[in-house]
JSON list of C-alpha atoms in Angstrom, two decimals:
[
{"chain": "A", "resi": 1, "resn": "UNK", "atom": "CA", "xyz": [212.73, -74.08, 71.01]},
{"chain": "A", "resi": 2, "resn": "UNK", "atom": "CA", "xyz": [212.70, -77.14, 73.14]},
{"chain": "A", "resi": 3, "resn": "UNK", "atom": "CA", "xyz": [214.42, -75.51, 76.53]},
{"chain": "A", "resi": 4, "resn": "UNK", "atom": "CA", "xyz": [214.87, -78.90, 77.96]},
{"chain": "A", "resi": 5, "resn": "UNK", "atom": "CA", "xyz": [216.87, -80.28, 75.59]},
{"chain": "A", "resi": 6, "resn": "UNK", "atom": "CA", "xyz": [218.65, -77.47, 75.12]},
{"chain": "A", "resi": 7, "resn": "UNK", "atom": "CA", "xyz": [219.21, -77.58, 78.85]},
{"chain": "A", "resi": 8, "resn": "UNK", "atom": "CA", "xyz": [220.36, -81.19, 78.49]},
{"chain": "A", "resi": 9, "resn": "UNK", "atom": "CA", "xyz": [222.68, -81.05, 76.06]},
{"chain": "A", "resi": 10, "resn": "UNK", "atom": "CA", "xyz": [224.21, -77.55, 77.45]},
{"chain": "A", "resi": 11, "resn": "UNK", "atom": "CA", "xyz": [224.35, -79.55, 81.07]},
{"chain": "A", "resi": 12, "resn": "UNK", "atom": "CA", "xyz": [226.03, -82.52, 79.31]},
{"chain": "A", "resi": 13, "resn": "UNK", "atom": "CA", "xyz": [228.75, -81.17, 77.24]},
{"chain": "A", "resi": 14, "resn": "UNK", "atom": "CA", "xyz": [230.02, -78.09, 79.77]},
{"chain": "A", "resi": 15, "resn": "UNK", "atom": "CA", "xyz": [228.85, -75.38, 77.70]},
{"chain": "A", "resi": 16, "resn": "UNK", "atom": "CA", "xyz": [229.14, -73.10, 80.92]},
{"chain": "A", "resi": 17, "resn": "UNK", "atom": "CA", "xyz": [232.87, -72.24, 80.13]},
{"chain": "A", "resi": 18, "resn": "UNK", "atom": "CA", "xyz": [231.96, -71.19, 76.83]},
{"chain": "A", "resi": 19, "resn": "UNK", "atom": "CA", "xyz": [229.20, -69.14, 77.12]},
{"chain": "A", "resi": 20, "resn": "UNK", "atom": "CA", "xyz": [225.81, -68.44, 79.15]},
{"chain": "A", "resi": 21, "resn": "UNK", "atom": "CA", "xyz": [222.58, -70.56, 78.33]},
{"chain": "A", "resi": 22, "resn": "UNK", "atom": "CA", "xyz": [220.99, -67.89, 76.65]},
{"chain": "A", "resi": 23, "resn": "UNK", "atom": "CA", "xyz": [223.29, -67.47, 73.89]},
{"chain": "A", "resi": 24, "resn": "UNK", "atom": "CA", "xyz": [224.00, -71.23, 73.40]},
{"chain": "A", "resi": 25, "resn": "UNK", "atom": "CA", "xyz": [219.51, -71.36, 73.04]},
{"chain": "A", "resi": 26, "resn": "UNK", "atom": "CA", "xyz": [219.98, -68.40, 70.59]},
{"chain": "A", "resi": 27, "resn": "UNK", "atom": "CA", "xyz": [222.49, -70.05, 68.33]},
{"chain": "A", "resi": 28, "resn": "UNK", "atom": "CA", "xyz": [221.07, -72.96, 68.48]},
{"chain": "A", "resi": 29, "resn": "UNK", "atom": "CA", "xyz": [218.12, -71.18, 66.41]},
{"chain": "A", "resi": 30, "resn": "UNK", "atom": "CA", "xyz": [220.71, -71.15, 63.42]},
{"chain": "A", "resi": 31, "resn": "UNK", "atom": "CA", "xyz": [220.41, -74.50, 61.19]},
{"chain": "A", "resi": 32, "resn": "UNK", "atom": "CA", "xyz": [223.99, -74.17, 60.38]},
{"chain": "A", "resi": 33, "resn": "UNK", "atom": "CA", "xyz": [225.25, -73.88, 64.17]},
{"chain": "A", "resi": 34, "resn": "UNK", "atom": "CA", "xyz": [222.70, -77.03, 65.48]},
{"chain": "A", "resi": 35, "resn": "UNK", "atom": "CA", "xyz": [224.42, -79.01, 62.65]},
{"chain": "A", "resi": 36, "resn": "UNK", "atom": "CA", "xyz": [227.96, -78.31, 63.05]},
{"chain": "A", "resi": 37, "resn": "UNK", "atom": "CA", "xyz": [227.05, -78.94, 66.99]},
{"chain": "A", "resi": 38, "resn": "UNK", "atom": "CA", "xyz": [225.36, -82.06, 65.88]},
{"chain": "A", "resi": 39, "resn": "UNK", "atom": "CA", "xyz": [228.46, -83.13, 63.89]},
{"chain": "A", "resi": 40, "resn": "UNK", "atom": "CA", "xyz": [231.28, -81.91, 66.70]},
{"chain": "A", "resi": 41, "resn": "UNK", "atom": "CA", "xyz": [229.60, -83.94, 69.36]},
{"chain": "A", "resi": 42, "resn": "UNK", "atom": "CA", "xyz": [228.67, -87.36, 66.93]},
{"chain": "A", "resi": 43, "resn": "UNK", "atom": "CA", "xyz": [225.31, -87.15, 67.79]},
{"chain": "A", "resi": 44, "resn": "UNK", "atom": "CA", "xyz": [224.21, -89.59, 64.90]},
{"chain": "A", "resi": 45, "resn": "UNK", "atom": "CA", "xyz": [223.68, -92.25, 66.72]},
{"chain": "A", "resi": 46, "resn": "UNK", "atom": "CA", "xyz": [220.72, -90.74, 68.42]},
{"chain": "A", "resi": 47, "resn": "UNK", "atom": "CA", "xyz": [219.51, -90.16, 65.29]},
{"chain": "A", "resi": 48, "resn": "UNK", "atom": "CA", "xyz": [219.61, -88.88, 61.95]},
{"chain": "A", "resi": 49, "resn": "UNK", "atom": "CA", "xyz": [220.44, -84.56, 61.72]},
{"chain": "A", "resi": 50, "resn": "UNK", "atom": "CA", "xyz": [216.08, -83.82, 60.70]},
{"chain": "A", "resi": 51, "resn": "UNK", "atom": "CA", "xyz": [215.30, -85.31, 63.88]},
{"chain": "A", "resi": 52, "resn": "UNK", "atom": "CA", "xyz": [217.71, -83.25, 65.98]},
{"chain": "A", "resi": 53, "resn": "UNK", "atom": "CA", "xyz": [216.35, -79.84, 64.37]},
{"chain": "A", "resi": 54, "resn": "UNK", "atom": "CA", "xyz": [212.66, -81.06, 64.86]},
{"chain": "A", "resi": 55, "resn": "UNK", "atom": "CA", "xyz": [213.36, -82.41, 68.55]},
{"chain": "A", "resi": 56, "resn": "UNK", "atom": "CA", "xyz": [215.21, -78.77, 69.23]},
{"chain": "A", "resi": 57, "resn": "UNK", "atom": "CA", "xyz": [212.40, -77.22, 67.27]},
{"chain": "A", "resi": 58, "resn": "UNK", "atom": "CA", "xyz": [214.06, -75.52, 64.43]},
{"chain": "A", "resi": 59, "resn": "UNK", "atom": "CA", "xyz": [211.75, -74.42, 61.98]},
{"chain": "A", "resi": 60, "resn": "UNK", "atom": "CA", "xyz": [214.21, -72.07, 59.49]},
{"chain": "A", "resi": 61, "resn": "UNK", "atom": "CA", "xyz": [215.58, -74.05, 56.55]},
{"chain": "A", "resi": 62, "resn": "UNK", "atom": "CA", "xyz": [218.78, -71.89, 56.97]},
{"chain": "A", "resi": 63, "resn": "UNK", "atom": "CA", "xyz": [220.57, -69.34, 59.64]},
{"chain": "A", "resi": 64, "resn": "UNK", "atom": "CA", "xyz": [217.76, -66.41, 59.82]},
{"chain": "A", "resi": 65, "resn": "UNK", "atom": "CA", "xyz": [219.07, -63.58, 58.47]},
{"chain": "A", "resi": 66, "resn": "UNK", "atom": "CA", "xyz": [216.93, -60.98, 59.46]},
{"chain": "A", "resi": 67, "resn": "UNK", "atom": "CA", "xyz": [216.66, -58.74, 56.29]},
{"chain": "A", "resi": 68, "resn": "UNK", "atom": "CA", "xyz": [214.85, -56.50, 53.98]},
{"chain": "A", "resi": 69, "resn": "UNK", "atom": "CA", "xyz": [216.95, -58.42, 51.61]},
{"chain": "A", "resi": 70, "resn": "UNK", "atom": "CA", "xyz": [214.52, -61.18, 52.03]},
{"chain": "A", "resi": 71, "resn": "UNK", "atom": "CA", "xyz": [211.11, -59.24, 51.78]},
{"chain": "A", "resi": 72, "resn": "UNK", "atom": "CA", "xyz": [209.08, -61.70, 48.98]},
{"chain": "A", "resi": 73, "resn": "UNK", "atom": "CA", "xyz": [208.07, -58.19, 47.04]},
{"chain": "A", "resi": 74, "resn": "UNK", "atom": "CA", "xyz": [211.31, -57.59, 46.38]},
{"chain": "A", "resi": 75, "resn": "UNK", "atom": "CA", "xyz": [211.81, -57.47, 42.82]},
{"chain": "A", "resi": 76, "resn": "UNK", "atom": "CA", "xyz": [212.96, -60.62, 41.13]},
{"chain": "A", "resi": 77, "resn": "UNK", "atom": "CA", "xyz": [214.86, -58.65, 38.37]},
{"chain": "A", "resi": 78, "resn": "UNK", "atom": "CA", "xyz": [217.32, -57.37, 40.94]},
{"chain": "A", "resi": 79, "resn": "UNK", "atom": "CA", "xyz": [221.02, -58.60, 40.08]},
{"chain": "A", "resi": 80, "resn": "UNK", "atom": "CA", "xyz": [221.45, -58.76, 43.88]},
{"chain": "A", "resi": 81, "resn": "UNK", "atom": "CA", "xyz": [218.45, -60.99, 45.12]},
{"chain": "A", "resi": 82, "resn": "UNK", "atom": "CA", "xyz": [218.77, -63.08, 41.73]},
{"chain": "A", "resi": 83, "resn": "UNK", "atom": "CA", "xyz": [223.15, -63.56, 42.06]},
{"chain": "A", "resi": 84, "resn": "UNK", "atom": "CA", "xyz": [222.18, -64.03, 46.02]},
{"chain": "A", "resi": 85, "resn": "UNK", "atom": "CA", "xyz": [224.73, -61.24, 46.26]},
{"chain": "A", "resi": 86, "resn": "UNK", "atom": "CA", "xyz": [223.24, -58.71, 48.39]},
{"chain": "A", "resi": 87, "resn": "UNK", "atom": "CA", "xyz": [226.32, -56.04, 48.49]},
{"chain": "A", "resi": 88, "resn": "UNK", "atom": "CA", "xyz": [226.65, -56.91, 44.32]},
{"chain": "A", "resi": 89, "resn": "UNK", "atom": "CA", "xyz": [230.32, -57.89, 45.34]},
{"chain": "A", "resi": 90, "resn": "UNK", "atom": "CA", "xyz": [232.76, -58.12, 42.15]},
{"chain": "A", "resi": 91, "resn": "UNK", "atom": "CA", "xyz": [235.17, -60.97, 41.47]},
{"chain": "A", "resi": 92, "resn": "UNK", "atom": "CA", "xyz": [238.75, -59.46, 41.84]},
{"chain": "A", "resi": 93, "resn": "UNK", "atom": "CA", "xyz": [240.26, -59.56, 38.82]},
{"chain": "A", "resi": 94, "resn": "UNK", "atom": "CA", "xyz": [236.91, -59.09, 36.46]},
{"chain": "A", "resi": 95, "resn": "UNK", "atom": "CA", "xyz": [234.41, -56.83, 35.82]},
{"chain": "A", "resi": 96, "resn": "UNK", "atom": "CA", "xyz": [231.80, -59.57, 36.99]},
{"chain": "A", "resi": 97, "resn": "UNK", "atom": "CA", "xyz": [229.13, -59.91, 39.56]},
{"chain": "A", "resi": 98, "resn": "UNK", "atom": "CA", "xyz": [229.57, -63.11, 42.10]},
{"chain": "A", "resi": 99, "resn": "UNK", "atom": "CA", "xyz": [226.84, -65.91, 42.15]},
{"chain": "A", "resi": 100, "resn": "UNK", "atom": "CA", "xyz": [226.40, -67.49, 45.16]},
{"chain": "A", "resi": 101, "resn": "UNK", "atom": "CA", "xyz": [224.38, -70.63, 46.08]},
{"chain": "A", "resi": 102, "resn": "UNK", "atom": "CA", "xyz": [222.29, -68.91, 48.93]},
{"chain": "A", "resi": 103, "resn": "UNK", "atom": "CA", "xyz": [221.90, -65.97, 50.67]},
{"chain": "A", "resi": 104, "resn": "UNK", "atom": "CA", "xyz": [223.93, -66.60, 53.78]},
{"chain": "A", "resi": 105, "resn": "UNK", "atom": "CA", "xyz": [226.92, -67.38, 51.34]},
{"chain": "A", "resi": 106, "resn": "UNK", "atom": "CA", "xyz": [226.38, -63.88, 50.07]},
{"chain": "A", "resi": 107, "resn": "UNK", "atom": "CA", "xyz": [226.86, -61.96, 53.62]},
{"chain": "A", "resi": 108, "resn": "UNK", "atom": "CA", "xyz": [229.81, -64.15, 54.90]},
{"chain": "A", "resi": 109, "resn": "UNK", "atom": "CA", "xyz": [231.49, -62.96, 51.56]},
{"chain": "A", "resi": 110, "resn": "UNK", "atom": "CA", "xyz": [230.59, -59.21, 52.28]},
{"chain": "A", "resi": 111, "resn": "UNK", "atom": "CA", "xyz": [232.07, -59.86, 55.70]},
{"chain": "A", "resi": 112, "resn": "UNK", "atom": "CA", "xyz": [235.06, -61.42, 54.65]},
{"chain": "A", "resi": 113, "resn": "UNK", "atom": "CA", "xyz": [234.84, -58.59, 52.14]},
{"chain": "A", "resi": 114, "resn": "UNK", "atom": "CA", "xyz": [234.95, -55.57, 54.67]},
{"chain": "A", "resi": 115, "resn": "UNK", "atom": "CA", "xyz": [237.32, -57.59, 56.63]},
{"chain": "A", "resi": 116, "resn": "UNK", "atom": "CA", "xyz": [239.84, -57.03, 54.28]},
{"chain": "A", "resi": 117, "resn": "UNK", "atom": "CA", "xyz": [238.77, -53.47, 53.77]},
{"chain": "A", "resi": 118, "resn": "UNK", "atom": "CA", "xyz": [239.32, -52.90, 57.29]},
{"chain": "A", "resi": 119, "resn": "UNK", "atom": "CA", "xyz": [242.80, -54.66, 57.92]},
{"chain": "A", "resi": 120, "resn": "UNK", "atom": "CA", "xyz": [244.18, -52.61, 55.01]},
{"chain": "A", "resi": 121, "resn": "UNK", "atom": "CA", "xyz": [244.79, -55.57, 52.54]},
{"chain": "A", "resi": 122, "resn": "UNK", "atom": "CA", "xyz": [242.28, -54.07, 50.00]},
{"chain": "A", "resi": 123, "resn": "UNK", "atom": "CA", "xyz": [244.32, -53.12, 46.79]},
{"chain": "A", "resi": 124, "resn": "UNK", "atom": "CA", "xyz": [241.32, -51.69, 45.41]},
{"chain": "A", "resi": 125, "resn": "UNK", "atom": "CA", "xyz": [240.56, -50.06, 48.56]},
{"chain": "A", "resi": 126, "resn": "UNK", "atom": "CA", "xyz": [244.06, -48.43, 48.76]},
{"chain": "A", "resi": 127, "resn": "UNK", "atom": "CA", "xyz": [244.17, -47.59, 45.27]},
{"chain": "A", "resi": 128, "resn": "UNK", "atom": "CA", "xyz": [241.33, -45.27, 45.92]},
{"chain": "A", "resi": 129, "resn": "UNK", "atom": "CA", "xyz": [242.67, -44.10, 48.78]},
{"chain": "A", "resi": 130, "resn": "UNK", "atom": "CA", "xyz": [246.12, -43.22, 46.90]},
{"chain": "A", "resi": 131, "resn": "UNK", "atom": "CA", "xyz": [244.28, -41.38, 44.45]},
{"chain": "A", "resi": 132, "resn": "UNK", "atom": "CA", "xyz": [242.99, -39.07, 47.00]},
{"chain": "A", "resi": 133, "resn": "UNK", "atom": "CA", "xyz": [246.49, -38.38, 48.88]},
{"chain": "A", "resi": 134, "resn": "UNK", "atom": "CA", "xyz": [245.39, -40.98, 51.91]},
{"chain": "A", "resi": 135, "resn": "UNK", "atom": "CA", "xyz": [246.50, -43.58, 53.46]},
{"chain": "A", "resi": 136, "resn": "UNK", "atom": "CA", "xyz": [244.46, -46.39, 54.93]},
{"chain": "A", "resi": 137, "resn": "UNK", "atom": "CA", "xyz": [245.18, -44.99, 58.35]},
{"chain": "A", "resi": 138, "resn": "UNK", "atom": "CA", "xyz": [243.75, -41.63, 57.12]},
{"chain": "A", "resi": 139, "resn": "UNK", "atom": "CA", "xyz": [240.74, -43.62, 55.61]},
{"chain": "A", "resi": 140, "resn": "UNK", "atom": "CA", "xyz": [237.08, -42.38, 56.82]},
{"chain": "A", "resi": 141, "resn": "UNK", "atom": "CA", "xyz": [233.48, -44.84, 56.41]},
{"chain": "A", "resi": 142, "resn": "UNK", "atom": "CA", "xyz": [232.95, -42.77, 53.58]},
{"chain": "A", "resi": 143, "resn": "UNK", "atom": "CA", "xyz": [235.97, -43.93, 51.88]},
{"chain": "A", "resi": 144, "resn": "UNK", "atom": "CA", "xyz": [234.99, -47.33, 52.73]},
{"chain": "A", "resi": 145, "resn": "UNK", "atom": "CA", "xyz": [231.49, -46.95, 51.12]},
{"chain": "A", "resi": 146, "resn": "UNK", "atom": "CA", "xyz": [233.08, -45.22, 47.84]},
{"chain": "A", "resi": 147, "resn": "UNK", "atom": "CA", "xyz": [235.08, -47.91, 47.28]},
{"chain": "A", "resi": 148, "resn": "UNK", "atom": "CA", "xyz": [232.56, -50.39, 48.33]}
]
């Protein structure tokens, strides 16, 4: 990563009362973060968004995801790595696996996922629940993971 820059821009835009330098230089690593940062602050008309990412020395094509998920070996028969689904998540109302367009688009839908789980808006998750005499107040990780 080009530290200067980073420094620059940081310096230029009052990043200080957001956060410290070291985790503005670590999200910066993330395509998808440099480009909504290059977007936010219209910085087009230094140039064009490939430029940006070379100058701050990007080199991942998308956010790094740091994953088994993503081991090449992995075998391209599985539903999961094929559907870019790695949690195999359902849609709601069929007996379907979801298909998304990358891999990234796969874990923010597990995490908005178990955030529902976890807020107690999960019908599914509180229809198991109800079948074992719980509550979601009374529900345990393992509960989670069943229903999961």
């Amino acid at each position: 990563m080009n530290e200067e820059l980073l420094n620059h821009l940081y310096t230029k835009y009052k990043l200080s009362s957001i956060g410290d330098f070291n985790t503005f230089k670590n999200d910066m690593q993330n395509e998808n973060v440099a480009k909504a940062f290059y977007d936010k602050y219209k910085l087009s008309s230094t140039g064009d968004f490939n430029t940006f990412k070379n100058d701050l020395g990007i080199t991942t094509q998308q956010g790094s995801i740091p994953s088994s998920f993503q081991d090449p070996t992995r075998s391209k028969k599985d539903r999961g790595y094929r559907n870019n689904n790695p949690l195999n998540l359902k849609y709601r109302h069929k007996d379907e696996f979801r298909v998304f367009n990358n891999l990234e688009e796969g874990y923010i839908a597990a995490a908005q996922d178990l955030g529902i789980k976890l807020s107690g808006k999960s019908p599914k998750f509180n229809e198991n629940l109800k079948k074992q005499g719980k509550t979601w107040g009374d529900a345990t990780l393992k509960d989670l993971i069943y229903t999961w």
